[in-house]
Tab-separated table of C-alpha atoms in Angstrom:
chain	number	residue	atom	x	y	z
P	1	UNK	CA	58.296	291.096	88.641
P	2	UNK	CA	58.617	287.270	87.634
P	3	UNK	CA	59.195	286.327	83.907
P	4	UNK	CA	56.060	285.112	82.385
P	5	UNK	CA	57.793	282.559	79.991
P	6	UNK	CA	59.758	280.901	82.589
P	7	UNK	CA	57.290	279.763	84.873
P	8	UNK	CA	54.593	278.617	81.990
P	9	UNK	CA	53.897	274.820	81.921
P	10	UNK	CA	55.821	272.740	79.143
P	11	UNK	CA	53.989	272.447	75.441
P	12	UNK	CA	52.336	268.874	75.363
P	13	UNK	CA	53.760	266.488	72.880
P	14	UNK	CA	52.530	266.518	69.219
P	15	UNK	CA	49.122	263.782	68.818
P	16	UNK	CA	49.765	260.729	66.385
P	17	UNK	CA	48.267	260.592	63.484
P	18	UNK	CA	45.136	258.523	63.322
P	19	UNK	CA	45.844	254.716	61.831
P	20	UNK	CA	45.219	254.528	58.156
P	21	UNK	CA	41.842	253.154	56.945
P	22	UNK	CA	42.256	249.478	55.635
P	23	UNK	CA	41.731	248.913	52.215
P	24	UNK	CA	39.249	247.158	50.753
P	25	UNK	CA	41.397	243.946	50.151
P	26	UNK	CA	42.483	243.755	53.922
P	27	UNK	CA	38.739	244.443	54.959
P	28	UNK	CA	37.735	241.420	53.010
P	29	UNK	CA	40.279	239.164	54.815
P	30	UNK	CA	39.436	240.429	58.213
P	31	UNK	CA	35.981	239.413	57.473
P	32	UNK	CA	36.556	236.091	55.888
P	33	UNK	CA	38.957	234.984	58.829
P	34	UNK	CA	36.046	235.868	61.344
P	35	UNK	CA	33.587	234.436	59.355
P	36	UNK	CA	35.386	231.113	59.077
P	37	UNK	CA	36.129	230.945	62.929
P	38	UNK	CA	32.957	231.282	63.858
P	39	UNK	CA	31.672	228.370	61.769
P	40	UNK	CA	34.040	226.452	63.212
P	41	UNK	CA	32.917	227.874	67.010
P	42	UNK	CA	30.140	226.074	68.516
P	43	UNK	CA	27.483	228.306	70.270
P	44	UNK	CA	26.976	227.873	73.800
P	45	UNK	CA	24.542	228.046	76.132
P	46	UNK	CA	23.650	231.748	76.870
P	47	UNK	CA	24.815	232.803	73.182
P	48	UNK	CA	28.635	233.056	74.230
P	49	UNK	CA	30.855	231.378	71.976
P	50	UNK	CA	33.590	228.884	73.183
P	51	UNK	CA	37.230	230.067	71.843
P	52	UNK	CA	39.861	227.076	71.415
P	53	UNK	CA	43.578	228.300	70.834
P	54	UNK	CA	44.991	227.494	67.660
P	55	UNK	CA	47.232	224.631	67.744
P	56	UNK	CA	50.316	224.420	65.236
P	57	UNK	CA	50.013	221.948	62.374
P	58	UNK	CA	51.884	218.313	63.306
P	59	UNK	CA	53.932	216.148	61.117
P	60	UNK	CA	52.105	213.343	59.903
P	61	UNK	CA	53.160	209.770	61.445
P	62	UNK	CA	54.665	207.495	58.929
P	63	UNK	CA	55.037	204.281	61.034
P	64	UNK	CA	53.358	202.385	63.715
P	65	UNK	CA	56.531	202.845	66.021
P	66	UNK	CA	56.335	206.797	65.291
P	67	UNK	CA	52.854	206.483	67.105
P	68	UNK	CA	53.428	203.745	69.853
P	69	UNK	CA	56.989	206.013	71.223
P	70	UNK	CA	55.091	208.967	71.321
P	71	UNK	CA	57.761	210.821	68.855
P	72	UNK	CA	55.132	213.439	68.155
P	73	UNK	CA	53.282	213.853	71.457
P	74	UNK	CA	51.320	211.790	73.612
P	75	UNK	CA	48.060	212.579	71.761
P	76	UNK	CA	47.137	210.897	68.824
P	77	UNK	CA	47.455	213.738	66.586
P	78	UNK	CA	44.322	214.570	64.264
P	79	UNK	CA	43.555	216.172	61.171
P	80	UNK	CA	43.667	216.013	57.848
P	81	UNK	CA	47.269	214.960	57.270
P	82	UNK	CA	46.685	211.489	58.866
P	83	UNK	CA	46.340	209.011	56.190
P	84	UNK	CA	43.677	206.244	56.219
P	85	UNK	CA	46.358	203.384	56.288
P	86	UNK	CA	48.010	204.678	59.450
P	87	UNK	CA	44.816	204.780	61.315
P	88	UNK	CA	44.239	201.127	60.354
P	89	UNK	CA	47.534	200.392	61.537
P	90	UNK	CA	47.291	202.165	64.798
P	91	UNK	CA	43.931	200.381	65.794
P	92	UNK	CA	45.509	197.139	64.953
P	93	UNK	CA	48.411	198.072	67.192
P	94	UNK	CA	46.154	198.806	69.967
P	95	UNK	CA	43.880	195.835	69.636
P	96	UNK	CA	47.187	193.628	69.741
P	97	UNK	CA	48.427	195.167	72.896
P	98	UNK	CA	45.291	194.770	74.532
P	99	UNK	CA	45.108	191.099	73.608
P	100	UNK	CA	48.565	190.358	74.847
P	101	UNK	CA	47.576	192.380	78.002
P	102	UNK	CA	44.457	190.254	78.575
P	103	UNK	CA	46.440	187.121	78.010
P	104	UNK	CA	49.016	187.681	80.401
P	105	UNK	CA	46.507	188.682	82.899
P	106	UNK	CA	44.634	185.352	82.047
P	107	UNK	CA	47.873	183.347	82.430
P	108	UNK	CA	48.760	184.860	85.643
P	109	UNK	CA	45.005	184.489	87.160
P	110	UNK	CA	45.088	180.778	86.138
P	111	UNK	CA	48.625	179.872	87.790
P	112	UNK	CA	47.611	181.793	91.181
P	113	UNK	CA	44.349	179.492	90.622
P	114	UNK	CA	46.228	176.495	90.247
P	115	UNK	CA	48.770	177.146	93.025
P	116	UNK	CA	46.002	177.618	95.303
P	117	UNK	CA	44.174	174.369	94.173
P	118	UNK	CA	47.242	172.280	94.921
P	119	UNK	CA	47.294	173.913	98.413
P	120	UNK	CA	43.650	173.088	99.302
P	121	UNK	CA	43.928	169.515	100.414
P	122	UNK	CA	47.055	170.250	102.699
P	123	UNK	CA	44.980	172.711	104.865
P	124	UNK	CA	41.380	172.115	104.367
P	125	UNK	CA	39.417	170.403	106.838
P	126	UNK	CA	35.867	171.564	105.677
P	127	UNK	CA	35.627	169.482	102.441
P	128	UNK	CA	33.132	171.962	100.812
P	129	UNK	CA	31.876	171.432	97.374
P	130	UNK	CA	33.997	174.619	95.893
P	131	UNK	CA	37.182	173.788	97.541
P	132	UNK	CA	36.665	169.766	96.379
P	133	UNK	CA	36.339	170.819	92.967
P	134	UNK	CA	39.158	173.251	92.830
P	135	UNK	CA	41.550	170.868	94.705
P	136	UNK	CA	41.194	167.735	92.553
P	137	UNK	CA	41.027	169.932	89.276
P	138	UNK	CA	44.293	171.275	90.233
P	139	UNK	CA	45.577	167.718	91.293
P	140	UNK	CA	44.320	166.156	87.823
P	141	UNK	CA	46.245	168.804	85.979
P	142	UNK	CA	49.504	168.154	87.700
P	143	UNK	CA	49.249	164.601	87.203
P	144	UNK	CA	48.117	164.947	83.350
P	145	UNK	CA	51.288	167.185	83.165
P	146	UNK	CA	53.529	164.019	84.950
P	147	UNK	CA	51.596	161.375	82.770
P	148	UNK	CA	52.939	163.359	79.260
P	149	UNK	CA	56.210	163.647	80.267
P	150	UNK	CA	57.333	160.658	82.015
P	151	UNK	CA	58.466	157.235	80.332
P	152	UNK	CA	55.250	155.321	78.925
P	153	UNK	CA	54.582	151.304	79.056
P	154	UNK	CA	56.764	149.600	76.542
P	155	UNK	CA	54.781	146.556	77.106
P	156	UNK	CA	50.809	148.151	75.643
P	157	UNK	CA	51.396	147.398	72.195
P	158	UNK	CA	47.640	146.368	71.481
P	159	UNK	CA	45.031	147.632	68.926
P	160	UNK	CA	45.247	151.063	70.124
P	161	UNK	CA	49.252	151.352	69.834
P	162	UNK	CA	50.857	153.840	70.281
P	163	UNK	CA	48.193	156.312	71.109
P	164	UNK	CA	46.726	154.626	73.949
P	165	UNK	CA	50.240	154.209	75.892
P	166	UNK	CA	50.007	157.884	76.328
P	167	UNK	CA	46.622	157.544	77.781
P	168	UNK	CA	47.390	155.010	80.242
P	169	UNK	CA	50.159	156.896	81.213
P	170	UNK	CA	48.154	160.004	81.926
P	171	UNK	CA	45.644	157.905	83.753
P	172	UNK	CA	48.241	156.160	85.678
P	173	UNK	CA	50.020	159.069	86.954
P	174	UNK	CA	46.624	160.721	87.621
P	175	UNK	CA	45.778	158.125	90.141
P	176	UNK	CA	49.577	158.386	91.391
P	177	UNK	CA	49.153	161.890	92.606
P	178	UNK	CA	45.760	161.403	93.907
P	179	UNK	CA	46.557	158.452	95.871
P	180	UNK	CA	49.930	159.356	97.172
P	181	UNK	CA	48.807	162.975	98.363
P	182	UNK	CA	45.787	161.326	100.414
P	183	UNK	CA	48.143	160.570	103.140
P	184	UNK	CA	49.369	164.273	103.933
P	185	UNK	CA	45.977	166.042	105.205
P	186	UNK	CA	45.743	163.003	107.656
P	187	UNK	CA	49.685	163.977	108.620
P	188	UNK	CA	48.998	167.776	108.728
P	189	UNK	CA	45.759	167.733	110.620
P	190	UNK	CA	47.609	165.659	113.344
P	191	UNK	CA	50.554	168.017	113.419
P	192	UNK	CA	48.072	171.212	113.665
P	193	UNK	CA	45.895	169.505	116.441
P	194	UNK	CA	49.243	168.266	118.275
P	195	UNK	CA	46.853	165.084	118.962
P	196	UNK	CA	45.949	161.802	116.808
P	197	UNK	CA	42.705	161.671	118.968
P	198	UNK	CA	40.438	160.359	116.212
P	199	UNK	CA	42.612	158.090	114.553
P	200	UNK	CA	42.615	154.164	115.206
P	201	UNK	CA	45.790	152.972	116.170
P	202	UNK	CA	44.277	149.723	114.504
P	203	UNK	CA	44.109	151.696	111.257
P	204	UNK	CA	47.510	152.836	111.566
P	205	UNK	CA	49.503	149.446	112.331
P	206	UNK	CA	47.551	147.748	109.350
P	207	UNK	CA	47.919	150.438	106.561
P	208	UNK	CA	51.237	150.326	107.606
P	209	UNK	CA	51.702	146.489	107.280
P	210	UNK	CA	49.060	146.680	103.976
P	211	UNK	CA	51.168	148.889	101.995
P	212	UNK	CA	54.769	147.200	103.089
P	213	UNK	CA	53.388	144.009	101.699
P	214	UNK	CA	52.026	145.916	98.386
P	215	UNK	CA	55.253	147.737	98.044
P	216	UNK	CA	57.295	143.907	98.056
P	217	UNK	CA	54.885	142.702	95.707
P	218	UNK	CA	54.572	145.580	93.062
P	219	UNK	CA	58.447	146.129	93.038
P	220	UNK	CA	59.104	142.275	92.811
P	221	UNK	CA	56.989	142.204	89.922
P	222	UNK	CA	58.713	145.443	88.137
P	223	UNK	CA	62.272	145.175	88.828
P	224	UNK	CA	62.898	141.137	88.962
P	225	UNK	CA	63.485	139.481	85.639
P	226	UNK	CA	62.912	136.195	86.947
P	227	UNK	CA	59.347	136.786	88.833
P	228	UNK	CA	58.457	138.603	85.101
P	229	UNK	CA	59.506	135.195	83.342
P	230	UNK	CA	57.504	133.198	86.190
P	231	UNK	CA	54.382	135.409	85.221
P	232	UNK	CA	54.857	135.178	81.707
P	233	UNK	CA	55.021	131.451	81.725
P	234	UNK	CA	52.001	131.210	84.049
P	235	UNK	CA	49.618	133.687	82.272
P	236	UNK	CA	50.631	132.464	78.408
P	237	UNK	CA	53.166	134.667	77.552
P	238	UNK	CA	51.987	137.740	78.880
P	239	UNK	CA	53.266	140.486	80.600
P	240	UNK	CA	52.478	142.167	84.042
P	241	UNK	CA	50.421	145.130	83.863
P	242	UNK	CA	52.393	146.508	86.986
P	243	UNK	CA	53.976	150.034	85.884
P	244	UNK	CA	56.459	152.953	87.295
P	245	UNK	CA	53.970	154.877	88.868
P	246	UNK	CA	52.453	151.740	90.745
P	247	UNK	CA	56.052	151.307	92.274
P	248	UNK	CA	56.527	154.423	93.411
P	249	UNK	CA	53.163	155.347	94.783
P	250	UNK	CA	53.512	152.348	97.192
P	251	UNK	CA	56.625	153.338	98.186
P	252	UNK	CA	55.662	156.725	99.145
P	253	UNK	CA	52.255	155.444	100.820
P	254	UNK	CA	54.634	152.849	103.268
P	255	UNK	CA	56.933	156.272	104.310
P	256	UNK	CA	53.625	158.210	104.841
P	257	UNK	CA	51.922	155.411	106.790
P	258	UNK	CA	55.052	154.705	109.281
P	259	UNK	CA	54.992	158.684	110.084
P	260	UNK	CA	51.101	158.194	111.404
P	261	UNK	CA	52.473	155.281	113.829
P	262	UNK	CA	55.434	157.906	114.618
P	263	UNK	CA	52.622	160.487	115.646
P	264	UNK	CA	50.913	158.496	117.330
P	265	UNK	CA	53.746	157.378	119.835
P	266	UNK	CA	54.808	161.300	119.763
P	267	UNK	CA	51.478	162.699	120.487
P	268	UNK	CA	50.803	160.322	123.041
P	269	UNK	CA	52.149	158.633	125.933
P	270	UNK	CA	55.003	156.996	124.137
P	271	UNK	CA	54.639	153.298	123.434
P	272	UNK	CA	52.442	152.869	125.997
P	273	UNK	CA	49.713	155.033	124.173
P	274	UNK	CA	49.910	152.174	121.014
P	275	UNK	CA	46.856	150.151	122.069
P	276	UNK	CA	45.624	147.487	119.698
P	277	UNK	CA	42.571	144.893	119.931
P	278	UNK	CA	43.539	141.446	120.545
P	279	UNK	CA	41.748	140.850	116.962
P	280	UNK	CA	44.220	143.152	115.414
P	281	UNK	CA	46.954	141.507	117.180
P	282	UNK	CA	46.248	138.198	115.750
P	283	UNK	CA	45.692	139.222	112.394
P	284	UNK	CA	49.048	141.456	112.421
P	285	UNK	CA	50.839	138.121	113.811
P	286	UNK	CA	48.955	135.722	111.064
P	287	UNK	CA	50.157	137.585	108.622
P	288	UNK	CA	53.578	139.047	109.669
P	289	UNK	CA	55.254	135.746	110.762
P	290	UNK	CA	54.563	134.076	107.297
P	291	UNK	CA	55.684	136.773	105.579
P	292	UNK	CA	59.131	136.471	107.283
P	293	UNK	CA	59.603	132.908	107.624
P	294	UNK	CA	58.296	131.830	103.957
P	295	UNK	CA	61.241	133.560	102.092
P	296	UNK	CA	63.957	131.356	104.561
P	297	UNK	CA	62.196	128.524	103.547
P	298	UNK	CA	62.815	129.244	100.075
P	299	UNK	CA	66.499	130.599	100.153
P	300	UNK	CA	67.181	127.167	102.337
P	301	UNK	CA	65.776	124.903	99.631
P	302	UNK	CA	62.629	123.682	102.048
P	303	UNK	CA	60.227	125.269	99.314
P	304	UNK	CA	60.504	125.195	95.695
P	305	UNK	CA	62.279	128.357	93.795
P	306	UNK	CA	58.855	128.666	91.742
P	307	UNK	CA	57.491	129.755	94.914
P	308	UNK	CA	58.443	132.991	95.099
P	309	UNK	CA	55.837	133.968	92.680
P	310	UNK	CA	52.968	132.398	94.787
P	311	UNK	CA	54.766	133.858	97.626
P	312	UNK	CA	54.199	137.362	96.348
P	313	UNK	CA	50.966	136.946	95.257
P	314	UNK	CA	50.246	135.884	98.969
P	315	UNK	CA	51.529	139.523	99.823
P	316	UNK	CA	49.179	141.066	97.559
P	317	UNK	CA	46.144	139.376	99.275
P	318	UNK	CA	47.316	140.443	102.787
P	319	UNK	CA	47.315	143.970	101.518
P	320	UNK	CA	43.709	143.547	100.494
P	321	UNK	CA	43.141	141.783	104.005
P	322	UNK	CA	44.710	144.828	105.763
P	323	UNK	CA	42.454	147.208	104.090
P	324	UNK	CA	39.397	145.706	104.589
P	325	UNK	CA	40.038	145.547	108.066
P	326	UNK	CA	41.955	148.769	108.821
P	327	UNK	CA	38.830	150.858	107.082
P	328	UNK	CA	36.411	148.523	109.605
P	329	UNK	CA	38.565	149.807	112.746
P	330	UNK	CA	38.269	153.457	111.652
P	331	UNK	CA	34.123	153.331	110.648
P	332	UNK	CA	33.647	151.512	113.949
P	333	UNK	CA	35.719	154.393	115.725
P	334	UNK	CA	33.553	157.079	114.379
P	335	UNK	CA	30.969	155.519	115.314
P	336	UNK	CA	31.207	155.186	118.629
P	337	UNK	CA	32.269	158.919	118.884
P	338	UNK	CA	29.724	159.976	116.917
P	339	UNK	CA	31.895	162.631	115.188
P	340	UNK	CA	34.550	162.749	112.564
P	341	UNK	CA	36.644	165.215	114.435
P	342	UNK	CA	40.591	164.111	114.113
P	343	UNK	CA	39.966	162.374	110.850
P	344	UNK	CA	40.180	164.707	107.562
P	345	UNK	CA	37.706	163.765	104.687
P	346	UNK	CA	40.179	164.703	102.164
P	347	UNK	CA	41.830	161.243	102.356
P	348	UNK	CA	38.825	159.584	101.169
P	349	UNK	CA	37.990	162.248	98.408
P	350	UNK	CA	41.658	161.654	97.063
P	351	UNK	CA	41.792	158.001	97.706
P	352	UNK	CA	38.207	157.424	95.985
P	353	UNK	CA	39.640	159.350	92.884
P	354	UNK	CA	42.850	157.523	92.773
P	355	UNK	CA	41.169	154.401	93.128
P	356	UNK	CA	38.270	155.038	90.851
P	357	UNK	CA	41.336	155.744	88.230
P	358	UNK	CA	43.488	152.607	89.222
P	359	UNK	CA	40.450	150.375	88.077
P	360	UNK	CA	39.595	152.621	85.059
P	361	UNK	CA	43.562	151.701	84.139
P	362	UNK	CA	43.822	148.305	84.524
P	363	UNK	CA	40.452	147.534	82.531
P	364	UNK	CA	41.564	149.641	79.766
P	365	UNK	CA	44.898	147.745	80.054
P	366	UNK	CA	43.622	144.181	79.865
P	367	UNK	CA	41.066	145.708	76.914
P	368	UNK	CA	43.897	147.034	74.630
P	369	UNK	CA	46.134	143.788	75.016
P	370	UNK	CA	42.986	141.704	74.236
P	371	UNK	CA	43.488	139.623	77.252
P	372	UNK	CA	41.883	139.563	80.630
P	373	UNK	CA	44.918	137.818	82.245
P	374	UNK	CA	45.937	141.759	82.571
P	375	UNK	CA	42.836	141.823	85.064
P	376	UNK	CA	43.331	138.516	86.574
P	377	UNK	CA	47.317	138.536	87.055
P	378	UNK	CA	47.139	141.933	89.067
P	379	UNK	CA	43.691	141.270	90.954
P	380	UNK	CA	44.871	142.761	93.923
P	381	UNK	CA	45.018	146.348	92.129
P	382	UNK	CA	41.759	145.829	91.336
P	383	UNK	CA	40.387	144.673	94.469
P	384	UNK	CA	41.929	147.674	96.194
P	385	UNK	CA	40.277	150.168	94.049
P	386	UNK	CA	36.726	148.462	94.733
P	387	UNK	CA	37.517	148.169	98.297
P	388	UNK	CA	38.437	151.924	98.826
P	389	UNK	CA	35.319	153.128	96.800
P	390	UNK	CA	33.260	151.199	98.865
P	391	UNK	CA	34.359	152.477	102.459
P	392	UNK	CA	34.785	155.827	101.125
P	393	UNK	CA	30.832	156.010	100.637
P	394	UNK	CA	30.770	154.708	104.383
P	395	UNK	CA	33.195	157.968	104.967
P	396	UNK	CA	31.236	160.396	103.154
P	397	UNK	CA	27.909	159.512	104.897
P	398	UNK	CA	29.546	159.302	108.242
P	399	UNK	CA	30.930	163.139	107.620
P	400	UNK	CA	28.118	164.570	105.657
P	401	UNK	CA	24.667	163.007	106.968
P	402	UNK	CA	25.256	161.305	110.017
P	403	UNK	CA	27.700	163.332	112.196
P	404	UNK	CA	28.157	166.709	110.499
P	405	UNK	CA	29.830	169.269	112.206
P	406	UNK	CA	30.320	167.294	115.590
P	407	UNK	CA	33.184	167.438	117.750
P	408	UNK	CA	33.838	165.932	121.070
P	409	UNK	CA	35.888	169.101	122.197
P	410	UNK	CA	38.718	166.628	123.739
P	411	UNK	CA	41.087	167.330	121.165
P	412	UNK	CA	40.528	170.986	121.655
P	413	UNK	CA	41.660	171.045	124.951
P	414	UNK	CA	44.543	168.646	124.260
P	415	UNK	CA	45.617	171.010	121.527
P	416	UNK	CA	45.412	174.002	123.730
P	417	UNK	CA	47.784	172.541	125.934
P	418	UNK	CA	50.136	171.723	123.322
P	419	UNK	CA	50.004	174.850	121.780
P	420	UNK	CA	48.046	174.384	118.750
P	421	UNK	CA	45.049	175.556	117.301
P	422	UNK	CA	42.282	175.293	119.413
P	423	UNK	CA	38.465	174.233	118.111
P	424	UNK	CA	36.124	176.346	119.356
P	425	UNK	CA	32.347	175.251	119.922
P	426	UNK	CA	29.725	177.205	120.268
P	427	UNK	CA	31.830	180.499	120.967
P	428	UNK	CA	32.350	183.635	118.577
P	429	UNK	CA	35.393	184.125	116.813
P	430	UNK	CA	38.331	184.959	119.605
P	431	UNK	CA	41.652	186.228	119.346
P	432	UNK	CA	44.202	183.238	120.397
P	433	UNK	CA	46.403	184.416	123.144
P	434	UNK	CA	49.131	182.884	125.350
P	435	UNK	CA	46.320	181.913	128.129
P	436	UNK	CA	45.103	179.062	128.375
P	437	UNK	CA	41.086	178.679	127.079
P	438	UNK	CA	38.477	176.771	128.949
P	439	UNK	CA	35.580	175.770	126.997
P	440	UNK	CA	32.086	175.526	129.310
P	441	UNK	CA	28.871	173.841	127.795
P	442	UNK	CA	27.153	176.956	127.135
P	443	UNK	CA	30.373	178.637	125.045
P	444	UNK	CA	31.370	180.836	127.649
P	445	UNK	CA	35.025	181.312	127.306
P	446	UNK	CA	36.805	181.302	130.962
P	447	UNK	CA	40.737	182.567	130.760
P	448	UNK	CA	42.994	181.419	133.218
P	449	UNK	CA	46.115	183.123	133.703
P	450	UNK	CA	49.483	181.339	132.480
P	451	UNK	CA	50.516	181.259	136.310
P	452	UNK	CA	47.855	179.233	137.540
P	453	UNK	CA	48.888	176.417	135.056
């Protein structure tokens, strides 16, 4: 028989004694702790309580740098350890940082708008009000900066001395910037279209001759001491009102006017494409021959040496004659074509602004010196400003009222052959390809392959 003591299960281990009953002091601490937590725990919608993990206390910030560098964490510490002074310092630092960021953003946006405004006259052809304001405003800012930096006219020592020297310089360089840039829109328009159709040949040749005469007149009045002496003797010891920006502008205008002639020959049929009307030939010879013969006569003694001043004054009036004639030719061409296509209206906006400032400068200069000889002695400059404003008003009427958004289509076909950007009439926006585009009267575009060309 088996032994019952060896087959029986082992005896169970002894049970742990029950936990001790908390004393009265421990019970009070436990209830106080739970009571304190319940007071700070908000009640939820269904009676449940939201429990938050308890955070260890954080050290107090002593300086603004501790807060800005995040030495004690990315979040702002809260609690009874934060002092009122530190809170004010931190808020002041935040406001200052936001102000610096706002100023930087404002400066960046302003510089970007200024840069875009300077570029508008070089690519815009519509002449919308928004672009005109932005473009002219940016150019005036540039002219003002140049006027403040460049040397001032030392001969302006009138009743507003010395403050008016700064005003005259700012006005002068504003008109210099506006009147100088007015030549570029037409040059760039001819380049984009690969054509000078819409630009009068008579206008181009008279424009070049006129600015050549005006450059010789202003250069002598500004650089030649003998001519200055003759001017002073003739006008009661008064000095000329010609300034450095006048000379710089005229030289620049002569160069750009010569580029007009080069474009007419290059984009046309060579010299054969340069046709002038008989009346223009008479005017060119009538002004060109005397301007070349008179200096020879003065050098060889056939005319008095004092005639040099009269000779340069004649050149200035030749310039006025060229201005009146060249604008008449361009106005007549637009009238015959019933379109301002090929003529950039920015030329007139810039020239009108420059002409107005030119007249304002010479009037204020004469007023400052209490002598109208500054006006009568530089009549060419005043007359040029008046003539440009008069004809610019005619161009504005033609572009915006008489012939708005009209195009004869000839320039488009020509530019398409040359590889320029075609102007599509009566057709939706199309993607330009290497194939030739032909426009029909109803706006349907027919595409021919390159092999057919």
